[in-house]
Amino acid sequence: MDCPSEENLIRLKLGAIESIQNLDFDIPNRKLTIYHSGQFNKIESALHQLNLNARLLTTEHSEQDVLSENSNQRKLLWTVFFINFGFFVIEIGAGFISQSMGLVADSLDMLADSIVYGLSLFAVGGTIALKKRIATASGYFQILLALLGFAEAMRRFIGFEALPNFKTMIIISLLALVGNAICLTLLQRSKSQEAHMKASMIFTSNDVIINIGVIAAALFVSWLDSNKPDLIVGAIVFVLLMQGALRIMKLGK
């Protein structure tokens, strides 16, 4: 292995082998550690087909490294799960009370993230193929939420809606921004290259952008004395959800 592009090539080649649980790349030393439960000949054959001059250095029974990584992933995912679900409850309530489509949209995004993290918890310790299926399922769920939310935003845009409370929008969005920043920092520190963990990072990156957008919308609501900025940002949030879902589904291929 000479560069990250070769790493991606190997991941694509080995991703469909059900018995592989984890791939640990050491690019500077040109080494790859594969944790698997069988099908060694199939794995070796797949590597040789890439014509990267792969050769076996050693094979041995090992559990400690994988179990330790799986345990760390579970702790991390439980942490971000509770943060996101907690803010979903807060934002959905504040969104309806303040008549803010932006907060409602962000709350549904938080719910989608919570479900993704829950699904990811099932993927920890499973095969790479299972993790990719989890990422794909997460993408489809996010697409569904995005379509439903966008339709609601359009309905409110056409009809008459009360002016949202911009102060509530700012306060709740600032709190959510802090929560998402914490989640993103924790996920990035994990440096995981697995599909279900990458999916989690994509969702959370979108959340930070969304929080900033809702804060900007609140300021425009106050300045223009109109609910249109809130509805526009709400619609944009659902478009971002759709884009994030498509990126997630690419990870599952």
Tab-separated table of N, CA and C in Angstrom, residues 94-153:
chain	number	residue	atom	x	y	z
A	94	ALA	N	-40.105	22.828	21.305
A	94	ALA	CA	-39.879	24.260	21.106
A	94	ALA	C	-40.350	24.690	19.715
A	95	GLY	N	-40.202	23.814	18.725
A	95	GLY	CA	-40.607	24.145	17.363
A	95	GLY	C	-42.099	24.366	17.241
A	96	PHE	N	-42.876	23.487	17.859
A	96	PHE	CA	-44.335	23.636	17.793
A	96	PHE	C	-44.804	24.822	18.627
A	97	ILE	N	-44.182	25.024	19.792
A	97	ILE	CA	-44.592	26.132	20.654
A	97	ILE	C	-44.274	27.477	20.009
A	98	SER	N	-43.076	27.566	19.387
A	98	SER	CA	-42.654	28.836	18.780
A	98	SER	C	-43.117	28.996	17.335
A	99	GLN	N	-43.815	27.980	16.775
A	99	GLN	CA	-44.295	28.013	15.392
A	99	GLN	C	-43.147	28.082	14.375
A	100	SER	N	-42.005	27.452	14.728
A	100	SER	CA	-40.838	27.522	13.859
A	100	SER	C	-40.661	26.243	13.044
A	101	MET	N	-40.745	26.358	11.711
A	101	MET	CA	-40.508	25.223	10.837
A	101	MET	C	-39.041	24.825	10.855
A	102	GLY	N	-38.164	25.808	11.050
A	102	GLY	CA	-36.740	25.513	11.116
A	102	GLY	C	-36.399	24.601	12.277
A	103	LEU	N	-36.979	24.885	13.448
A	103	LEU	CA	-36.735	24.042	14.624
A	103	LEU	C	-37.364	22.665	14.459
A	104	VAL	N	-38.558	22.616	13.874
A	104	VAL	CA	-39.204	21.319	13.636
A	104	VAL	C	-38.340	20.481	12.683
A	105	ALA	N	-37.832	21.126	11.617
A	105	ALA	CA	-36.991	20.421	10.656
A	105	ALA	C	-35.727	19.898	11.325
A	106	ASP	N	-35.112	20.748	12.146
A	106	ASP	CA	-33.886	20.330	12.833
A	106	ASP	C	-34.161	19.211	13.819
A	107	SER	N	-35.336	19.249	14.460
A	107	SER	CA	-35.677	18.191	15.412
A	107	SER	C	-35.830	16.846	14.704
A	108	LEU	N	-36.455	16.865	13.509
A	108	LEU	CA	-36.593	15.623	12.738
A	108	LEU	C	-35.233	15.117	12.278
A	109	ASP	N	-34.334	16.051	11.981
A	109	ASP	CA	-32.971	15.675	11.632
A	109	ASP	C	-32.291	15.001	12.821
A	110	MET	N	-32.520	15.544	14.013
A	110	MET	CA	-31.963	14.934	15.223
A	110	MET	C	-32.545	13.536	15.451
A	111	LEU	N	-33.843	13.383	15.169
A	111	LEU	CA	-34.470	12.066	15.302
A	111	LEU	C	-33.844	11.082	14.325
A	112	ALA	N	-33.637	11.540	13.087
A	112	ALA	CA	-33.003	10.674	12.083
A	112	ALA	C	-31.623	10.252	12.544
A	113	ASP	N	-30.869	11.202	13.101
A	113	ASP	CA	-29.530	10.880	13.603
A	113	ASP	C	-29.597	9.853	14.725
A	114	SER	N	-30.568	10.037	15.628
A	114	SER	CA	-30.704	9.107	16.755
A	114	SER	C	-30.952	7.685	16.261
A	115	ILE	N	-31.812	7.567	15.259
A	115	ILE	CA	-32.112	6.243	14.707
A	115	ILE	C	-30.882	5.668	14.003
A	116	VAL	N	-30.140	6.534	13.313
A	116	VAL	CA	-28.906	6.084	12.662
A	116	VAL	C	-27.920	5.556	13.697
A	117	TYR	N	-27.757	6.286	14.798
A	117	TYR	CA	-26.830	5.837	15.835
A	117	TYR	C	-27.311	4.533	16.461
A	118	GLY	N	-28.633	4.405	16.623
A	118	GLY	CA	-29.171	3.152	17.147
A	118	GLY	C	-28.890	1.995	16.206
A	119	LEU	N	-29.089	2.212	14.911
A	119	LEU	CA	-28.782	1.170	13.930
A	119	LEU	C	-27.288	0.852	13.918
A	120	SER	N	-26.463	1.893	14.084
A	120	SER	CA	-25.019	1.696	14.088
A	120	SER	C	-24.573	0.845	15.270
A	121	LEU	N	-25.292	0.967	16.388
A	121	LEU	CA	-24.965	0.145	17.552
A	121	LEU	C	-25.140	-1.342	17.240
A	122	PHE	N	-26.145	-1.652	16.400
A	122	PHE	CA	-26.324	-3.047	15.981
A	122	PHE	C	-25.183	-3.489	15.061
A	123	ALA	N	-24.595	-2.533	14.347
A	123	ALA	CA	-23.541	-2.874	13.392
A	123	ALA	C	-22.192	-3.113	14.051
A	124	VAL	N	-21.959	-2.523	15.232
A	124	VAL	CA	-20.671	-2.672	15.900
A	124	VAL	C	-20.380	-4.150	16.160
A	125	GLY	N	-19.215	-4.571	15.733
A	125	GLY	CA	-18.827	-5.964	15.930
A	125	GLY	C	-19.278	-6.877	14.817
A	126	GLY	N	-20.095	-6.353	13.892
A	126	GLY	CA	-20.561	-7.165	12.781
A	126	GLY	C	-19.592	-7.113	11.615
A	127	THR	N	-19.934	-7.752	10.539
A	127	THR	CA	-19.069	-7.779	9.362
A	127	THR	C	-19.138	-6.453	8.618
A	128	ILE	N	-18.161	-6.204	7.755
A	128	ILE	CA	-18.143	-4.983	6.952
A	128	ILE	C	-19.380	-4.920	6.064
A	129	ALA	N	-19.780	-6.064	5.525
A	129	ALA	CA	-20.969	-6.108	4.674
A	129	ALA	C	-22.209	-5.667	5.448
A	130	LEU	N	-22.338	-6.112	6.705
A	130	LEU	CA	-23.470	-5.714	7.545
A	130	LEU	C	-23.438	-4.212	7.792
A	131	LYS	N	-22.256	-3.675	8.053
A	131	LYS	CA	-22.131	-2.249	8.325
A	131	LYS	C	-22.532	-1.421	7.116
A	132	LYS	N	-22.225	-1.915	5.930
A	132	LYS	CA	-22.625	-1.202	4.713
A	132	LYS	C	-24.134	-1.253	4.528
A	133	ARG	N	-24.748	-2.373	4.888
A	133	ARG	CA	-26.211	-2.470	4.784
A	133	ARG	C	-26.872	-1.520	5.766
A	134	ILE	N	-26.272	-1.362	6.954
A	134	ILE	CA	-26.793	-0.430	7.947
A	134	ILE	C	-26.726	0.995	7.403
A	135	ALA	N	-25.605	1.348	6.773
A	135	ALA	CA	-25.449	2.685	6.203
A	135	ALA	C	-26.499	2.941	5.127
A	136	THR	N	-26.768	1.925	4.299
A	136	THR	CA	-27.772	2.063	3.237
A	136	THR	C	-29.170	2.251	3.824
A	137	ALA	N	-29.515	1.454	4.839
A	137	ALA	CA	-30.824	1.575	5.483
A	137	ALA	C	-30.996	2.960	6.099
A	138	SER	N	-29.911	3.494	6.698
A	138	SER	CA	-29.956	4.829	7.289
A	138	SER	C	-30.245	5.877	6.223
A	139	GLY	N	-29.622	5.703	5.051
A	139	GLY	CA	-29.837	6.647	3.957
A	139	GLY	C	-31.273	6.669	3.485
A	140	TYR	N	-31.869	5.486	3.332
A	140	TYR	CA	-33.269	5.415	2.886
A	140	TYR	C	-34.203	6.079	3.899
A	141	PHE	N	-33.937	5.861	5.188
A	141	PHE	CA	-34.785	6.458	6.220
A	141	PHE	C	-34.697	7.979	6.175
A	142	GLN	N	-33.494	8.499	5.967
A	142	GLN	CA	-33.322	9.942	5.916
A	142	GLN	C	-34.020	10.535	4.696
A	143	ILE	N	-34.011	9.831	3.574
A	143	ILE	CA	-34.720	10.291	2.371
A	143	ILE	C	-36.217	10.418	2.656
A	144	LEU	N	-36.774	9.433	3.356
A	144	LEU	CA	-38.200	9.463	3.695
A	144	LEU	C	-38.530	10.687	4.544
A	145	LEU	N	-37.734	10.945	5.578
A	145	LEU	CA	-37.964	12.110	6.429
A	145	LEU	C	-37.827	13.405	5.633
A	146	ALA	N	-36.854	13.451	4.748
A	146	ALA	CA	-36.621	14.663	3.955
A	146	ALA	C	-37.820	14.978	3.064
A	147	LEU	N	-38.384	13.962	2.410
A	147	LEU	CA	-39.525	14.174	1.529
A	147	LEU	C	-40.762	14.640	2.298
A	148	LEU	N	-41.020	13.995	3.442
A	148	LEU	CA	-42.178	14.378	4.264
A	148	LEU	C	-42.022	15.801	4.793
A	149	GLY	N	-40.831	16.115	5.270
A	149	GLY	CA	-40.582	17.447	5.818
A	149	GLY	C	-40.666	18.539	4.767
A	150	PHE	N	-40.123	18.280	3.581
A	150	PHE	CA	-40.165	19.276	2.513
A	150	PHE	C	-41.603	19.559	2.091
A	151	ALA	N	-42.413	18.521	2.041
A	151	ALA	CA	-43.819	18.692	1.687
A	151	ALA	C	-44.537	19.563	2.719
A	152	GLU	N	-44.226	19.365	4.013
A	152	GLU	CA	-44.841	20.174	5.064
A	152	GLU	C	-44.395	21.625	4.970
A	153	ALA	N	-43.115	21.845	4.654
A	153	ALA	CA	-42.608	23.212	4.504
A	153	ALA	C	-43.327	23.932	3.362
